[in-house]
Amino acid sequence: DAKTTQPTSMDCAEGRAANLPCNHSTISGNEYVYWYRQIHSQGPQYIIHGLKNNETNEMASLIITEDRKSSTLILPHATLRDTAVYYCIVRVAKGNFGNEKLTFGTGTRLTIIP
Amino acid sequence: NAGVTQTPKFQVLKTGQSMTLQCAQDMNHEYMSWYRQDPGMGLRLIHYSVGAGITDQGEVPNGYNVSRSTTEDFPLRLLSAAPSQTSVYFCASSTPWDEQFFGPGTRLTVL
C-alpha cells in the first residue's frame, strides 16, 4: 500500500471548517484513500473514503486532486467533539485482499479551539 | 448488535505470564485483525484473519499467537509476556469491501 504523509498537528476554531491535508504521491490506480479518526484512546472510527471523485457523507467531505497524489478531509463545521487524531490511509481497491490489514501512520492531531 | 467487543478492558501481567485477549464480533464479518498501539504511535498490525481457519502475520507478530475457529471470535494469545508488550490492543472486523469496525481496546501493562 502507498505511504501517506500528514501534518503532525493542527488547530481549528469551533464552528469553522477543518481542512486536513494528506499526501500520497505514490498511490496506485487501484488504491482508495480512507480516513479514520481516533478520539482520545478509543478504537479508530471510519469517516469516509474515495477513489478519484470527491465524496461527501454526513460526517465529512473528501477532496482528491485530479492526479490523486493528495487529498483533503473537510469537517464543515467543527465541534469540540471533533478533537481527535485523524489518519489518512491508502489501501487496495474493494474486492481485493487488503481490507484486513490497514497501515496506520501517526496521523494528524486536530484540536478544536472553543 | 454489539459490534466488536473486547475483554478484558484492563490487564496487568508479570513478565513471563501468559494470557489471552478476547475479541468477538456479531456482524458476521469475514475479516478480523489485531493491532497494537504504543504511546504517541499509530496502530501496528499484529495478526489478521480472512476467514475461519485462516490466519496470517502482520507487521509485529513476534510473541503473539492467534487462531480463528469460528467467524465470531478471534483471540490473541501472549505466550510469555514481556514489558515491551505493554500497549493498547485493538481488535477490528470488516467485510472484504467495507470499512473496519474497531473494538474499544484492551490496555495491557506488563511489569
PDB file of C-alpha atoms in Angstrom:
ATOM      1  CA  ASP A   1       0.000   0.000   0.000  1.00  0.00           C
ATOM      2  CA  ALA A   2       1.136   3.569  -0.729  1.00  0.00           C
ATOM      3  CA  LYS A   3       2.701   5.637   2.045  1.00  0.00           C
ATOM      4  CA  THR A   4       0.941   8.768   3.295  1.00  0.00           C
ATOM      5  CA  THR A   5       2.255  11.999   4.817  1.00  0.00           C
ATOM      6  CA  GLN A   6       0.202  14.172   7.175  1.00  0.00           C
ATOM      7  CA  PRO A   7       0.975  17.191   9.354  1.00  0.00           C
ATOM      8  CA  THR A   8       1.609  16.247  12.954  1.00  0.00           C
ATOM      9  CA  SER A   9      -0.939  18.635  14.423  1.00  0.00           C
ATOM     10  CA  MET A  10      -3.481  21.303  13.539  1.00  0.00           C
ATOM     11  CA  ASP A  11      -5.823  23.661  15.374  1.00  0.00           C
ATOM     12  CA  CYS A  12      -9.221  24.841  14.204  1.00  0.00           C
ATOM     13  CA  ALA A  13     -11.739  27.238  15.750  1.00  0.00           C
ATOM     14  CA  GLU A  14     -15.053  25.755  16.767  1.00  0.00           C
ATOM     15  CA  GLY A  15     -17.692  26.273  14.091  1.00  0.00           C
ATOM     16  CA  ARG A  16     -15.173  26.732  11.315  1.00  0.00           C
ATOM     17  CA  ALA A  17     -14.280  24.224   8.621  1.00  0.00           C
ATOM     18  CA  ALA A  18     -11.346  21.977   9.447  1.00  0.00           C
ATOM     19  CA  ASN A  19      -9.238  21.054   6.425  1.00  0.00           C
ATOM     20  CA  LEU A  20      -6.847  18.160   6.950  1.00  0.00           C
ATOM     21  CA  PRO A  21      -4.342  17.505   4.150  1.00  0.00           C
ATOM     22  CA  CYS A  22      -2.742  14.218   3.165  1.00  0.00           C
ATOM     23  CA  ASN A  23      -0.036  13.495   0.609  1.00  0.00           C
ATOM     24  CA  HIS A  24       0.037  10.108  -1.107  1.00  0.00           C
ATOM     25  CA  SER A  25       2.248  10.738  -4.105  1.00  0.00           C
ATOM     26  CA  THR A  26       2.964   7.034  -4.738  1.00  0.00           C
ATOM     27  CA  ILE A  27      -0.674   5.971  -4.832  1.00  0.00           C
ATOM     28  CA  SER A  28      -1.563   3.353  -7.437  1.00  0.00           C
ATOM     29  CA  GLY A  29      -4.537   3.445  -9.761  1.00  0.00           C
ATOM     30  CA  ASN A  30      -6.406   0.753  -7.849  1.00  0.00           C
ATOM     31  CA  GLU A  31      -5.873   2.239  -4.383  1.00  0.00           C
ATOM     32  CA  TYR A  32      -8.516   4.051  -2.389  1.00  0.00           C
ATOM     33  CA  VAL A  33      -7.970   6.837   0.136  1.00  0.00           C
ATOM     34  CA  TYR A  34      -9.568   6.129   3.521  1.00  0.00           C
ATOM     35  CA  TRP A  35      -9.897   8.391   6.537  1.00  0.00           C
ATOM     36  CA  TYR A  36     -10.316   7.208  10.103  1.00  0.00           C
ATOM     37  CA  ARG A  37     -10.197   9.109  13.350  1.00  0.00           C
ATOM     38  CA  GLN A  38      -9.392   8.162  16.924  1.00  0.00           C
ATOM     39  CA  ILE A  39     -10.995  10.136  19.704  1.00  0.00           C
ATOM     40  CA  HIS A  40      -8.974  10.116  22.920  1.00  0.00           C
ATOM     41  CA  SER A  41      -7.974   6.454  23.385  1.00  0.00           C
ATOM     42  CA  GLN A  42     -10.994   4.850  21.775  1.00  0.00           C
ATOM     43  CA  GLY A  43     -10.839   2.488  18.820  1.00  0.00           C
ATOM     44  CA  PRO A  44     -10.484   4.193  15.422  1.00  0.00           C
ATOM     45  CA  GLN A  45     -13.676   5.198  13.664  1.00  0.00           C
ATOM     46  CA  TYR A  46     -14.248   5.192   9.919  1.00  0.00           C
ATOM     47  CA  ILE A  47     -15.047   8.579   8.384  1.00  0.00           C
ATOM     48  CA  ILE A  48     -15.043   8.424   4.596  1.00  0.00           C
ATOM     49  CA  HIS A  49     -13.222   7.001   1.588  1.00  0.00           C
ATOM     50  CA  GLY A  50     -12.833   7.707  -2.120  1.00  0.00           C
ATOM     51  CA  LEU A  51     -11.050   6.693  -5.300  1.00  0.00           C
ATOM     52  CA  LYS A  52     -10.848   9.753  -7.524  1.00  0.00           C
ATOM     53  CA  ASN A  53     -14.085  11.683  -7.253  1.00  0.00           C
ATOM     54  CA  ASN A  54     -14.963  13.977  -4.384  1.00  0.00           C
ATOM     55  CA  GLU A  55     -17.084  12.297  -1.754  1.00  0.00           C
ATOM     56  CA  THR A  56     -19.411  13.607   0.936  1.00  0.00           C
ATOM     57  CA  ASN A  57     -21.291  11.941   3.764  1.00  0.00           C
ATOM     58  CA  GLU A  58     -22.929  13.051   6.983  1.00  0.00           C
ATOM     59  CA  MET A  59     -19.573  13.381   8.725  1.00  0.00           C
ATOM     60  CA  ALA A  60     -17.217  14.955   6.199  1.00  0.00           C
ATOM     61  CA  SER A  61     -16.180  15.667   2.644  1.00  0.00           C
ATOM     62  CA  LEU A  62     -13.176  14.228   0.858  1.00  0.00           C
ATOM     63  CA  ILE A  63     -11.478  16.164  -1.926  1.00  0.00           C
ATOM     64  CA  ILE A  64      -8.972  14.201  -4.036  1.00  0.00           C
ATOM     65  CA  THR A  65      -6.770  16.061  -6.502  1.00  0.00           C
ATOM     66  CA  GLU A  66      -7.013  15.187 -10.167  1.00  0.00           C
ATOM     67  CA  ASP A  67      -3.592  13.493 -10.158  1.00  0.00           C
ATOM     68  CA  ARG A  68      -4.637  11.654  -6.959  1.00  0.00           C
ATOM     69  CA  LYS A  69      -1.358  12.481  -5.248  1.00  0.00           C
ATOM     70  CA  SER A  70      -3.019  14.314  -2.390  1.00  0.00           C
ATOM     71  CA  SER A  71      -6.359  14.714  -0.683  1.00  0.00           C
ATOM     72  CA  THR A  72      -8.087  16.887   1.901  1.00  0.00           C
ATOM     73  CA  LEU A  73     -10.582  15.831   4.523  1.00  0.00           C
ATOM     74  CA  ILE A  74     -13.045  18.601   5.348  1.00  0.00           C
ATOM     75  CA  LEU A  75     -15.098  18.758   8.519  1.00  0.00           C
ATOM     76  CA  PRO A  76     -17.517  21.550   7.545  1.00  0.00           C
ATOM     77  CA  HIS A  77     -18.493  22.865  10.988  1.00  0.00           C
ATOM     78  CA  ALA A  78     -16.025  21.577  13.530  1.00  0.00           C
ATOM     79  CA  THR A  79     -17.200  20.962  17.087  1.00  0.00           C
ATOM     80  CA  LEU A  80     -15.256  20.194  20.245  1.00  0.00           C
ATOM     81  CA  ARG A  81     -16.181  16.527  19.767  1.00  0.00           C
ATOM     82  CA  ASP A  82     -14.134  16.504  16.565  1.00  0.00           C
ATOM     83  CA  THR A  83     -10.917  16.823  18.572  1.00  0.00           C
ATOM     84  CA  ALA A  84      -9.100  13.604  17.646  1.00  0.00           C
ATOM     85  CA  VAL A  85      -6.216  12.071  15.726  1.00  0.00           C
ATOM     86  CA  TYR A  86      -7.090  11.724  12.037  1.00  0.00           C
ATOM     87  CA  TYR A  87      -5.482   9.016   9.942  1.00  0.00           C
ATOM     88  CA  CYS A  88      -5.221   9.046   6.157  1.00  0.00           C
ATOM     89  CA  ILE A  89      -4.777   5.509   4.810  1.00  0.00           C
ATOM     90  CA  VAL A  90      -4.315   4.217   1.293  1.00  0.00           C
ATOM     91  CA  ARG A  91      -5.303   0.666   0.516  1.00  0.00           C
ATOM     92  CA  VAL A  92      -6.111  -1.561  -2.392  1.00  0.00           C
ATOM     93  CA  ALA A  93      -9.479  -1.363  -4.057  1.00  0.00           C
ATOM     94  CA  LYS A  94     -12.606  -3.042  -2.826  1.00  0.00           C
ATOM     95  CA  GLY A  95     -12.914  -6.684  -3.594  1.00  0.00           C
ATOM     96  CA  ASN A  96      -9.207  -7.368  -3.266  1.00  0.00           C
ATOM     97  CA  PHE A  97      -7.336  -8.593  -0.224  1.00  0.00           C
ATOM     98  CA  GLY A  98      -6.051  -5.674   1.812  1.00  0.00           C
ATOM     99  CA  ASN A  99      -9.020  -4.634   3.865  1.00  0.00           C
ATOM    100  CA  GLU A 100      -7.858  -6.817   6.712  1.00  0.00           C
ATOM    101  CA  LYS A 101      -4.519  -5.087   7.139  1.00  0.00           C
ATOM    102  CA  LEU A 102      -4.649  -1.326   7.188  1.00  0.00           C
ATOM    103  CA  THR A 103      -1.376   0.573   7.573  1.00  0.00           C
ATOM    104  CA  PHE A 104      -1.719   3.439  10.046  1.00  0.00           C
ATOM    105  CA  GLY A 105       0.791   6.262  10.213  1.00  0.00           C
ATOM    106  CA  THR A 106       0.953   8.689  13.133  1.00  0.00           C
ATOM    107  CA  GLY A 107      -1.900  10.831  11.790  1.00  0.00           C
ATOM    108  CA  THR A 108      -2.788  14.483  12.431  1.00  0.00           C
ATOM    109  CA  ARG A 109      -3.794  15.549  15.912  1.00  0.00           C
ATOM    110  CA  LEU A 110      -6.654  18.013  15.356  1.00  0.00           C
ATOM    111  CA  THR A 111      -7.581  20.256  18.255  1.00  0.00           C
ATOM    112  CA  ILE A 112     -10.794  22.252  18.061  1.00  0.00           C
ATOM    113  CA  ILE A 113     -10.452  25.532  19.948  1.00  0.00           C
ATOM    114  CA  PRO A 114     -13.568  26.934  21.699  1.00  0.00           C
TER     115      PRO A 114
ATOM    116  CA  ASN B   1     -25.977  -5.640  17.706  1.00  0.00           C
ATOM    117  CA  ALA B   2     -22.953  -5.184  19.994  1.00  0.00           C
ATOM    118  CA  GLY B   3     -20.401  -4.711  17.180  1.00  0.00           C
ATOM    119  CA  VAL B   4     -16.849  -5.608  18.208  1.00  0.00           C
ATOM    120  CA  THR B   5     -16.317  -6.449  21.861  1.00  0.00           C
ATOM    121  CA  GLN B   6     -13.020  -6.949  23.666  1.00  0.00           C
ATOM    122  CA  THR B   7     -12.240  -8.370  27.079  1.00  0.00           C
ATOM    123  CA  PRO B   8     -10.705  -7.543  29.429  1.00  0.00           C
ATOM    124  CA  LYS B   9     -10.615  -3.735  29.308  1.00  0.00           C
ATOM    125  CA  PHE B  10      -7.537  -3.567  31.526  1.00  0.00           C
ATOM    126  CA  GLN B  11      -4.930  -6.174  32.459  1.00  0.00           C
ATOM    127  CA  VAL B  12      -1.695  -6.182  34.433  1.00  0.00           C
ATOM    128  CA  LEU B  13       0.709  -9.082  33.955  1.00  0.00           C
ATOM    129  CA  LYS B  14       4.080 -10.032  35.326  1.00  0.00           C
ATOM    130  CA  THR B  15       6.920 -10.797  32.956  1.00  0.00           C
ATOM    131  CA  GLY B  16       6.681 -14.365  31.746  1.00  0.00           C
ATOM    132  CA  GLN B  17       2.965 -14.808  32.343  1.00  0.00           C
ATOM    133  CA  SER B  18       0.674 -15.814  29.526  1.00  0.00           C
ATOM    134  CA  MET B  19      -2.835 -14.670  28.780  1.00  0.00           C
ATOM    135  CA  THR B  20      -5.483 -14.459  26.079  1.00  0.00           C
ATOM    136  CA  LEU B  21      -7.142 -11.270  24.893  1.00  0.00           C
ATOM    137  CA  GLN B  22     -10.648 -11.959  23.694  1.00  0.00           C
ATOM    138  CA  CYS B  23     -12.314 -10.406  20.658  1.00  0.00           C
ATOM    139  CA  ALA B  24     -15.789 -11.131  19.337  1.00  0.00           C
ATOM    140  CA  GLN B  25     -17.984  -9.621  16.647  1.00  0.00           C
ATOM    141  CA  ASP B  26     -21.648 -10.202  15.867  1.00  0.00           C
ATOM    142  CA  MET B  27     -21.741  -8.700  12.357  1.00  0.00           C
ATOM    143  CA  ASN B  28     -20.821 -11.921  10.511  1.00  0.00           C
ATOM    144  CA  HIS B  29     -17.666 -10.265   9.207  1.00  0.00           C
ATOM    145  CA  GLU B  30     -15.146 -12.462   7.415  1.00  0.00           C
ATOM    146  CA  TYR B  31     -12.116 -10.342   8.194  1.00  0.00           C
ATOM    147  CA  MET B  32     -10.712  -9.797  11.687  1.00  0.00           C
ATOM    148  CA  SER B  33      -7.462  -8.164  12.762  1.00  0.00           C
ATOM    149  CA  TRP B  34      -5.414  -7.372  15.841  1.00  0.00           C
ATOM    150  CA  TYR B  35      -3.451  -4.144  16.214  1.00  0.00           C
ATOM    151  CA  ARG B  36      -1.320  -2.694  18.987  1.00  0.00           C
ATOM    152  CA  GLN B  37      -0.855   0.980  19.714  1.00  0.00           C
ATOM    153  CA  ASP B  38       2.077   2.263  21.711  1.00  0.00           C
ATOM    154  CA  PRO B  39       2.030   5.784  23.229  1.00  0.00           C
ATOM    155  CA  GLY B  40       2.158   8.506  20.571  1.00  0.00           C
ATOM    156  CA  MET B  41       2.181   5.970  17.756  1.00  0.00           C
ATOM    157  CA  GLY B  42      -0.229   4.788  15.138  1.00  0.00           C
ATOM    158  CA  LEU B  43      -1.684   1.293  15.140  1.00  0.00           C
ATOM    159  CA  ARG B  44       0.501  -1.597  14.029  1.00  0.00           C
ATOM    160  CA  LEU B  45      -0.904  -4.843  12.703  1.00  0.00           C
ATOM    161  CA  ILE B  46      -0.094  -7.986  14.713  1.00  0.00           C
ATOM    162  CA  HIS B  47      -2.112 -10.780  13.078  1.00  0.00           C
ATOM    163  CA  TYR B  48      -5.121 -10.963  10.838  1.00  0.00           C
ATOM    164  CA  SER B  49      -7.646 -13.472   9.526  1.00  0.00           C
ATOM    165  CA  VAL B  50      -9.661 -13.535   6.314  1.00  0.00           C
ATOM    166  CA  GLY B  51     -11.971 -16.297   7.484  1.00  0.00           C
ATOM    167  CA  ALA B  52     -12.425 -19.144   9.940  1.00  0.00           C
ATOM    168  CA  GLY B  53      -9.369 -21.373   9.928  1.00  0.00           C
ATOM    169  CA  ILE B  54      -7.220 -18.816   8.059  1.00  0.00           C
ATOM    170  CA  THR B  55      -4.733 -16.544   9.814  1.00  0.00           C
ATOM    171  CA  ASP B  56      -1.583 -14.704   8.816  1.00  0.00           C
ATOM    172  CA  GLN B  57       1.095 -12.484  10.330  1.00  0.00           C
ATOM    173  CA  GLY B  58       1.089  -8.733  10.241  1.00  0.00           C
ATOM    174  CA  GLU B  59       3.865  -6.256  10.890  1.00  0.00           C
ATOM    175  CA  VAL B  60       4.696  -7.178  14.509  1.00  0.00           C
ATOM    176  CA  PRO B  61       3.695 -10.851  15.130  1.00  0.00           C
ATOM    177  CA  ASN B  62       6.516 -12.000  17.427  1.00  0.00           C
ATOM    178  CA  GLY B  63       5.351 -13.073  20.870  1.00  0.00           C
ATOM    179  CA  TYR B  64       1.719 -13.475  19.840  1.00  0.00           C
ATOM    180  CA  ASN B  65      -0.406 -16.367  18.583  1.00  0.00           C
ATOM    181  CA  VAL B  66      -3.877 -16.355  17.073  1.00  0.00           C
ATOM    182  CA  SER B  67      -6.443 -18.857  15.903  1.00  0.00           C
ATOM    183  CA  ARG B  68      -9.832 -18.475  14.254  1.00  0.00           C
ATOM    184  CA  SER B  69     -12.078 -21.442  14.871  1.00  0.00           C
ATOM    185  CA  THR B  70     -15.328 -19.513  14.390  1.00  0.00           C
ATOM    186  CA  THR B  71     -16.382 -16.479  12.372  1.00  0.00           C
ATOM    187  CA  GLU B  72     -17.282 -14.590  15.544  1.00  0.00           C
ATOM    188  CA  ASP B  73     -14.156 -14.976  17.685  1.00  0.00           C
ATOM    189  CA  PHE B  74     -10.501 -14.093  17.170  1.00  0.00           C
ATOM    190  CA  PRO B  75      -8.472 -14.466  20.395  1.00  0.00           C
ATOM    191  CA  LEU B  76      -4.931 -13.141  20.739  1.00  0.00           C
ATOM    192  CA  ARG B  77      -2.553 -15.105  22.946  1.00  0.00           C
ATOM    193  CA  LEU B  78       0.519 -13.700  24.622  1.00  0.00           C
ATOM    194  CA  LEU B  79       2.823 -16.642  25.130  1.00  0.00           C
ATOM    195  CA  SER B  80       5.302 -15.186  27.648  1.00  0.00           C
ATOM    196  CA  ALA B  81       4.587 -11.542  28.412  1.00  0.00           C
ATOM    197  CA  ALA B  82       7.414  -9.011  28.217  1.00  0.00           C
ATOM    198  CA  PRO B  83       7.489  -5.321  29.227  1.00  0.00           C
ATOM    199  CA  SER B  84       7.819  -4.450  25.527  1.00  0.00           C
ATOM    200  CA  GLN B  85       4.285  -5.778  25.054  1.00  0.00           C
ATOM    201  CA  THR B  86       2.833  -3.063  27.269  1.00  0.00           C
ATOM    202  CA  SER B  87       0.409  -1.409  24.899  1.00  0.00           C
ATOM    203  CA  VAL B  88      -3.205  -0.879  23.957  1.00  0.00           C
ATOM    204  CA  TYR B  89      -4.587  -3.686  21.831  1.00  0.00           C
ATOM    205  CA  PHE B  90      -7.390  -3.163  19.336  1.00  0.00           C
ATOM    206  CA  CYS B  91      -9.379  -5.777  17.508  1.00  0.00           C
ATOM    207  CA  ALA B  92     -11.185  -4.944  14.268  1.00  0.00           C
ATOM    208  CA  SER B  93     -13.544  -6.673  11.869  1.00  0.00           C
ATOM    209  CA  SER B  94     -14.865  -5.991   8.398  1.00  0.00           C
ATOM    210  CA  THR B  95     -16.233  -7.453   5.224  1.00  0.00           C
ATOM    211  CA  PRO B  96     -13.727  -7.677   2.342  1.00  0.00           C
ATOM    212  CA  TRP B  97     -15.126  -4.479   0.897  1.00  0.00           C
ATOM    213  CA  ASP B  98     -16.228  -2.101   3.653  1.00  0.00           C
ATOM    214  CA  GLU B  99     -14.722  -0.133   6.482  1.00  0.00           C
ATOM    215  CA  GLN B 100     -13.164  -1.757   9.532  1.00  0.00           C
ATOM    216  CA  PHE B 101     -15.036  -1.629  12.821  1.00  0.00           C
ATOM    217  CA  PHE B 102     -12.836  -1.403  15.887  1.00  0.00           C
ATOM    218  CA  GLY B 103     -13.383  -2.581  19.425  1.00  0.00           C
ATOM    219  CA  PRO B 104     -12.828  -0.370  22.491  1.00  0.00           C
ATOM    220  CA  GLY B 105      -9.372  -1.772  23.193  1.00  0.00           C
ATOM    221  CA  THR B 106      -7.568  -3.676  25.951  1.00  0.00           C
ATOM    222  CA  ARG B 107      -4.980  -1.771  27.960  1.00  0.00           C
ATOM    223  CA  LEU B 108      -2.191  -4.153  28.932  1.00  0.00           C
ATOM    224  CA  THR B 109       0.660  -3.441  31.317  1.00  0.00           C
ATOM    225  CA  VAL B 110       3.496  -5.927  31.739  1.00  0.00           C
ATOM    226  CA  LEU B 111       5.633  -5.419  34.825  1.00  0.00           C
TER     227      LEU B 111
END
